[in-house]
Short mmCIF file of C-alpha atoms in Angstrom, two decimals:
data_model
loop_
_atom_site.label_atom_id
_atom_site.label_comp_id
_atom_site.label_asym_id
_atom_site.label_seq_id
_atom_site.Cartn_x
_atom_site.Cartn_y
_atom_site.Cartn_z
CA UNK A 1 6.64 10.55 -26.53
CA UNK A 2 4.40 7.94 -24.90
CA UNK A 3 3.24 5.17 -27.26
CA UNK A 4 -0.52 5.06 -26.90
CA UNK A 5 -0.73 1.82 -28.82
CA UNK A 6 0.25 0.05 -25.54
CA UNK A 7 -3.13 0.72 -24.08
CA UNK A 8 -5.07 -2.53 -23.85
CA UNK A 9 -2.05 -4.64 -24.13
CA UNK A 10 -1.25 -7.43 -21.67
CA UNK A 11 2.48 -7.73 -20.89
CA UNK A 12 4.40 -11.00 -20.50
CA UNK A 13 4.00 -12.76 -17.15
CA UNK A 14 6.64 -12.24 -14.41
CA UNK A 15 8.86 -14.97 -13.26
CA UNK A 16 7.36 -16.56 -10.05
CA UNK A 17 7.91 -14.56 -6.86
CA UNK A 18 8.27 -16.77 -3.80
CA UNK A 19 6.66 -15.19 -0.73
CA UNK A 20 9.14 -15.82 2.10
CA UNK A 21 8.42 -15.81 5.82
CA UNK A 22 11.19 -13.37 6.61
CA UNK A 23 9.94 -10.98 3.87
CA UNK A 24 6.53 -11.06 5.44
CA UNK A 25 7.95 -10.39 8.89
CA UNK A 26 10.21 -7.59 7.62
CA UNK A 27 7.37 -5.87 5.75
CA UNK A 28 4.97 -6.25 8.66
CA UNK A 29 7.68 -4.77 10.97
CA UNK A 30 8.23 -1.89 8.56
CA UNK A 31 4.53 -0.87 8.54
CA UNK A 32 4.15 -1.53 12.28
CA UNK A 33 1.85 -4.57 11.91
CA UNK A 34 2.21 -6.57 15.02
CA UNK A 35 -0.46 -9.26 14.43
CA UNK A 36 0.93 -12.67 15.46
CA UNK A 37 -0.51 -13.90 12.13
CA UNK A 38 2.24 -12.01 10.33
CA UNK A 39 5.09 -13.12 12.68
CA UNK A 40 4.29 -16.46 14.36
CA UNK A 41 3.79 -19.57 12.08
CA UNK A 42 1.95 -21.47 14.90
CA UNK A 43 -0.46 -18.61 15.51
CA UNK A 44 -1.09 -18.34 11.73
CA UNK A 45 -1.84 -22.04 11.52
CA UNK A 46 -3.98 -21.94 14.67
CA UNK A 47 -6.03 -19.26 12.85
CA UNK A 48 -6.58 -21.59 9.88
CA UNK A 49 -3.91 -20.25 7.54
CA UNK A 50 -1.28 -22.48 5.94
CA UNK A 51 1.60 -20.07 7.00
CA UNK A 52 2.33 -16.51 7.88
CA UNK A 53 -0.21 -14.00 6.39
CA UNK A 54 0.95 -11.00 4.41
CA UNK A 55 -0.38 -7.51 5.38
CA UNK A 56 -2.88 -6.26 2.74
CA UNK A 57 -0.44 -3.91 1.11
CA UNK A 58 2.24 -6.56 0.62
CA UNK A 59 1.56 -6.96 -3.17
CA UNK A 60 3.57 -3.73 -3.87
CA UNK A 61 6.65 -5.79 -3.01
CA UNK A 62 6.40 -7.93 -6.19
CA UNK A 63 4.02 -5.92 -8.50
CA UNK A 64 5.86 -2.59 -8.36
CA UNK A 65 9.11 -4.09 -9.83
CA UNK A 66 7.03 -5.32 -12.85
CA UNK A 67 5.50 -1.89 -13.20
CA UNK A 68 8.93 -0.21 -13.01
CA UNK A 69 10.28 -2.55 -15.68
CA UNK A 70 7.46 -1.58 -18.02
CA UNK A 71 7.73 2.20 -17.18
CA UNK A 72 11.47 2.03 -17.98
CA UNK A 73 10.99 0.33 -21.31
CA UNK A 74 12.26 2.90 -23.80
CA UNK A 75 9.68 1.53 -26.36
CA UNK A 76 6.84 2.88 -24.21
CA UNK A 77 8.45 6.29 -23.81
CA UNK A 78 7.36 7.08 -20.19
CA UNK A 79 9.44 9.53 -18.21
CA UNK A 80 10.13 7.38 -15.14
CA UNK A 81 12.04 9.98 -13.12
CA UNK A 82 9.43 12.10 -11.33
CA UNK A 83 6.68 9.45 -11.61
CA UNK A 84 4.05 10.06 -8.96
CA UNK A 85 1.72 7.42 -7.48
CA UNK A 86 -1.81 8.81 -7.67
CA UNK A 87 -3.99 6.04 -6.35
CA UNK A 88 -3.95 2.35 -5.63
CA UNK A 89 -6.54 -0.37 -5.41
CA UNK A 90 -6.05 -3.94 -4.25
CA UNK A 91 -8.69 -6.76 -4.35
CA UNK A 92 -8.11 -10.16 -2.84
CA UNK A 93 -9.46 -13.54 -3.90
CA UNK A 94 -7.69 -14.92 -0.86
CA UNK A 95 -4.92 -13.60 1.49
CA UNK A 96 -1.27 -14.00 0.51
CA UNK A 97 0.74 -16.34 2.69
CA UNK A 98 4.38 -17.53 2.95
CA UNK A 99 5.10 -20.19 0.45
CA UNK A 100 3.04 -18.77 -2.29
CA UNK A 101 4.69 -18.65 -5.75
CA UNK A 102 3.05 -15.87 -7.45
CA UNK A 103 3.04 -14.64 -11.11
CA UNK A 104 2.15 -11.05 -11.94
CA UNK A 105 0.62 -10.07 -15.32
CA UNK A 106 0.56 -6.29 -16.03
CA UNK A 107 -2.15 -4.96 -18.32
CA UNK A 108 -2.10 -1.42 -19.69
CA UNK A 109 -5.72 -0.28 -18.93
CA UNK A 110 -5.74 3.47 -19.76
CA UNK A 111 -3.77 6.51 -20.62
CA UNK A 112 -5.04 10.11 -20.45
CA UNK A 113 -3.04 13.29 -20.91
CA UNK A 114 -4.23 16.50 -19.35
CA UNK A 115 -2.34 19.81 -18.98
CA UNK A 116 0.96 18.21 -19.80
CA UNK A 117 0.50 15.32 -17.42
CA UNK A 118 0.15 11.69 -18.44
CA UNK A 119 -2.14 9.61 -16.21
CA UNK A 120 -1.66 5.87 -16.69
CA UNK A 121 -3.75 3.07 -15.20
CA UNK A 122 -2.02 -0.32 -14.82
CA UNK A 123 -3.71 -3.48 -13.76
CA UNK A 124 -1.84 -6.37 -12.26
CA UNK A 125 -3.39 -9.80 -12.07
CA UNK A 126 -1.67 -12.01 -9.53
CA UNK A 127 -2.09 -15.77 -9.53
CA UNK A 128 -0.17 -18.79 -8.19
CA UNK A 129 2.06 -20.78 -10.68
CA UNK A 130 -0.79 -23.22 -10.85
CA UNK A 131 -3.12 -20.60 -12.10
CA UNK A 132 -5.17 -19.96 -8.88
CA UNK A 133 -6.20 -16.23 -8.80
CA UNK A 134 -4.89 -14.52 -5.64
CA UNK A 135 -5.40 -10.81 -6.04
CA UNK A 136 -5.55 -7.95 -8.49
CA UNK A 137 -4.12 -4.50 -8.06
CA UNK A 138 -4.75 -1.21 -9.99
CA UNK A 139 -2.33 1.76 -9.91
CA UNK A 140 -2.72 5.22 -11.27
CA UNK A 141 0.69 6.71 -12.12
CA UNK A 142 1.35 10.31 -13.23
CA UNK A 143 4.29 11.74 -15.13
CA UNK A 144 5.11 14.82 -17.03
CA UNK A 145 4.74 14.84 -20.76
CA UNK A 146 8.06 15.34 -22.56
CA UNK A 147 8.60 18.91 -23.66
CA UNK A 148 9.97 17.88 -27.09
CA UNK B 1 7.86 3.75 14.42
CA UNK B 2 6.00 4.72 17.57
CA UNK B 3 2.34 4.30 17.84
CA UNK B 4 1.06 6.38 20.86
CA UNK B 5 -2.69 6.27 21.08
CA UNK B 6 -2.84 2.97 19.37
CA UNK B 7 -0.51 0.97 21.57
CA UNK B 8 -2.88 0.22 24.40
CA UNK B 9 -6.00 -0.32 22.25
CA UNK B 10 -8.31 -2.95 23.57
CA UNK B 11 -9.78 -5.44 21.08
CA UNK B 12 -13.30 -4.35 20.10
CA UNK B 13 -16.09 -6.89 20.46
CA UNK B 14 -16.66 -7.39 16.74
CA UNK B 15 -20.18 -8.89 17.15
CA UNK B 16 -21.36 -5.41 18.19
CA UNK B 17 -20.30 -3.69 14.98
CA UNK B 18 -22.94 -1.65 13.36
CA UNK B 19 -23.06 0.95 10.58
CA UNK B 20 -21.46 4.12 12.03
CA UNK B 21 -19.20 2.20 14.47
CA UNK B 22 -15.85 3.95 14.87
CA UNK B 23 -12.57 2.04 14.73
CA UNK B 24 -10.07 2.62 17.62
CA UNK B 25 -7.89 5.47 16.30
CA UNK B 26 -4.24 5.22 15.62
CA UNK B 27 -1.57 7.88 15.92
CA UNK B 28 1.82 7.01 14.39
CA UNK B 29 5.04 8.98 14.35
CA UNK B 30 7.09 8.30 11.27
CA UNK B 31 10.80 9.13 11.29
CA UNK B 32 13.47 8.93 8.61
CA UNK B 33 14.48 5.54 10.03
CA UNK B 34 10.97 4.32 9.44
CA UNK B 35 11.08 5.43 5.76
CA UNK B 36 14.37 3.69 5.19
CA UNK B 37 13.14 0.53 6.78
CA UNK B 38 10.05 0.68 4.61
CA UNK B 39 12.21 1.30 1.48
CA UNK B 40 14.14 -1.80 2.30
CA UNK B 41 11.07 -3.99 3.06
CA UNK B 42 9.03 -2.86 0.09
CA UNK B 43 11.88 -2.45 -2.45
CA UNK B 44 10.78 1.10 -3.18
CA UNK B 45 14.03 3.07 -3.16
CA UNK B 46 12.81 6.25 -4.85
CA UNK B 47 15.20 8.91 -3.53
CA UNK B 48 12.44 11.35 -2.76
CA UNK B 49 11.88 9.16 0.35
CA UNK B 50 15.41 9.40 1.70
CA UNK B 51 17.34 12.27 -0.03
CA UNK B 52 16.35 15.91 0.69
CA UNK B 53 18.19 17.27 -2.36
CA UNK B 54 16.26 15.01 -4.80
CA UNK B 55 13.00 15.71 -3.06
CA UNK B 56 13.52 19.51 -3.26
CA UNK B 57 14.57 19.23 -6.94
CA UNK B 58 11.00 18.05 -7.66
CA UNK B 59 9.43 20.79 -5.62
CA UNK B 60 8.71 18.83 -2.45
CA UNK B 61 9.48 20.56 0.93
CA UNK B 62 12.01 17.71 1.61
CA UNK B 63 11.98 13.95 2.07
CA UNK B 64 8.33 12.59 2.06
CA UNK B 65 6.85 9.34 3.25
CA UNK B 66 5.97 6.69 0.76
CA UNK B 67 2.23 6.90 -0.15
CA UNK B 68 2.14 3.16 0.17
CA UNK B 69 3.47 3.41 3.72
CA UNK B 70 0.59 5.77 4.61
CA UNK B 71 -1.70 3.33 2.91
CA UNK B 72 -0.24 0.51 4.92
CA UNK B 73 -0.84 2.38 8.13
CA UNK B 74 -4.49 2.74 7.11
CA UNK B 75 -4.48 -0.97 6.62
CA UNK B 76 -3.13 -1.52 10.03
CA UNK B 77 -5.97 0.54 11.57
CA UNK B 78 -8.33 -1.98 10.07
CA UNK B 79 -6.30 -5.22 10.67
CA UNK B 80 -5.52 -4.38 14.29
CA UNK B 81 -9.21 -3.80 14.84
CA UNK B 82 -10.12 -7.13 13.29
CA UNK B 83 -7.13 -8.93 14.74
CA UNK B 84 -6.69 -10.66 11.25
CA UNK B 85 -4.67 -9.22 8.46
CA UNK B 86 -6.27 -11.84 6.18
CA UNK B 87 -9.76 -10.46 6.65
CA UNK B 88 -9.18 -7.56 4.12
CA UNK B 89 -11.07 -8.34 0.91
CA UNK B 90 -10.27 -5.04 -0.80
CA UNK B 91 -8.57 -1.80 -0.03
CA UNK B 92 -8.16 1.45 -2.08
CA UNK B 93 -6.73 4.99 -1.51
CA UNK B 94 -5.81 8.10 -3.40
CA UNK B 95 -2.60 9.87 -2.47
CA UNK B 96 -3.84 13.46 -2.20
CA UNK B 97 -1.06 15.17 -0.24
CA UNK B 98 2.59 14.49 0.57
CA UNK B 99 3.69 13.84 4.14
CA UNK B 100 6.99 15.60 4.77
CA UNK B 101 9.29 13.74 7.22
CA UNK B 102 11.82 16.26 8.48
CA UNK B 103 14.96 15.41 10.46
CA UNK B 104 16.07 19.00 11.19
CA UNK B 105 14.43 21.55 13.39
CA UNK B 106 15.71 25.17 13.47
CA UNK B 107 18.88 24.01 11.83
CA UNK B 108 19.61 21.36 14.43
CA UNK B 109 19.62 17.66 13.55
CA UNK B 110 16.82 15.74 15.22
CA UNK B 111 16.36 12.29 13.61
CA UNK B 112 13.50 11.56 16.06
CA UNK B 113 11.39 14.51 14.81
CA UNK B 114 9.47 12.93 11.83
CA UNK B 115 5.86 13.38 11.27
CA UNK B 116 2.75 12.29 13.19
CA UNK B 117 -0.07 10.69 11.24
CA UNK B 118 -3.60 10.44 12.70
CA UNK B 119 -5.67 7.55 11.43
CA UNK B 120 -9.36 7.07 12.07
CA UNK B 121 -12.01 4.85 10.42
CA UNK B 122 -15.86 4.37 10.40
CA UNK B 123 -17.98 1.46 9.45
CA UNK B 124 -19.94 2.83 6.42
CA UNK B 125 -22.05 -0.15 5.72
CA UNK B 126 -22.48 -3.87 6.50
CA UNK B 127 -23.60 -6.52 4.03
CA UNK B 128 -24.88 -10.04 4.80
CA UNK B 129 -24.46 -12.67 2.08
CA UNK B 130 -27.00 -15.51 1.45
CA UNK B 131 -24.70 -17.85 3.51
CA UNK B 132 -24.78 -15.40 6.42
CA UNK B 133 -21.15 -14.17 5.85
CA UNK B 134 -20.90 -10.49 6.95
CA UNK B 135 -18.61 -7.90 5.28
CA UNK B 136 -18.14 -4.29 6.25
CA UNK B 137 -16.98 -1.28 4.27
CA UNK B 138 -14.73 0.86 6.37
CA UNK B 139 -13.95 4.44 5.38
CA UNK B 140 -10.48 5.45 6.44
CA UNK B 141 -9.12 8.93 7.20
CA UNK B 142 -5.37 9.64 7.40
CA UNK B 143 -4.40 13.18 8.47
CA UNK B 144 -1.20 15.01 8.76
CA UNK B 145 -1.07 18.45 10.35
CA UNK B 146 -4.88 18.36 10.34
CA UNK B 147 -5.17 17.84 6.56
CA UNK B 148 -6.18 14.55 4.76
CA UNK B 149 -3.32 12.78 2.97
CA UNK B 150 -5.41 9.98 1.60
CA UNK B 151 -8.61 10.50 -0.46
CA UNK B 152 -11.52 7.99 -0.75
CA UNK B 153 -9.65 5.56 1.39
CA UNK B 154 -11.89 2.51 2.03
CA UNK B 155 -11.55 -1.22 2.82
CA UNK B 156 -13.98 -4.06 2.51
CA UNK B 157 -13.40 -6.60 5.26
CA UNK B 158 -14.81 -9.95 6.27
CA UNK B 159 -16.34 -9.79 9.76
CA UNK B 160 -16.13 -12.83 12.01
CA UNK B 161 -19.22 -15.11 12.01
#
């Protein structure tokens, strides 16, 4: 049984995630992104960035573990196994680059249940450890309602 | 991951972009190896992306690609066109259809088989801010087997001055 009282709640902030150069390179390679700005520090600096630039879908690397932690919380009552990703939005205040130390705050924005399927909207606000906003994401996640 | 049509794409002259401009298309073959590499790089180890038995137990035809990997390929369509992965201001997509990534054909193992995704994009609108900065909204299409696998996929990007 999903606890609807979580809707509107803001969850505790994540520990800082340090964006590493090798993680950016590995992620870029995994999605086939060959831009030198993702691989070559000198090229990124020549283009005006402080360090390697992360591809736009990189925030999944550190936001999804926070989402999973929440979805596996027995207090919320979500069936994690079989969870399906319905849609995803990402909005940047600025690009993410290597060296960033980022804190993710998950907010439970909405929950609807239709024909036995829960539809949950989670918002993640991502900022540096100094409080500079970097990006925000929104994920729609679907899971089956418990039979019982 | 092999990109066929996309590998020899010439850089577009971005000063010529107008509403209706088409982005150079991208055709990508995803194999099981690509899914496993993405699982490692993204941290998404959901077994439906690497284990046929688990995928079939939730009524999928077999292992399917990560929705976020398909979304990332749509992002690549845009960032390769702009030459700048930092120019994306926002990006969204719905995951409307799974992309099966088989490694067996007619009962014979073929790990190079995979699935081919066709990605295209169109400049839907261009906005100019008071300071002259230009942004474009790009609508993105990702198709597998002729059918759309992303819905309402769109990015807003900063165009070079």
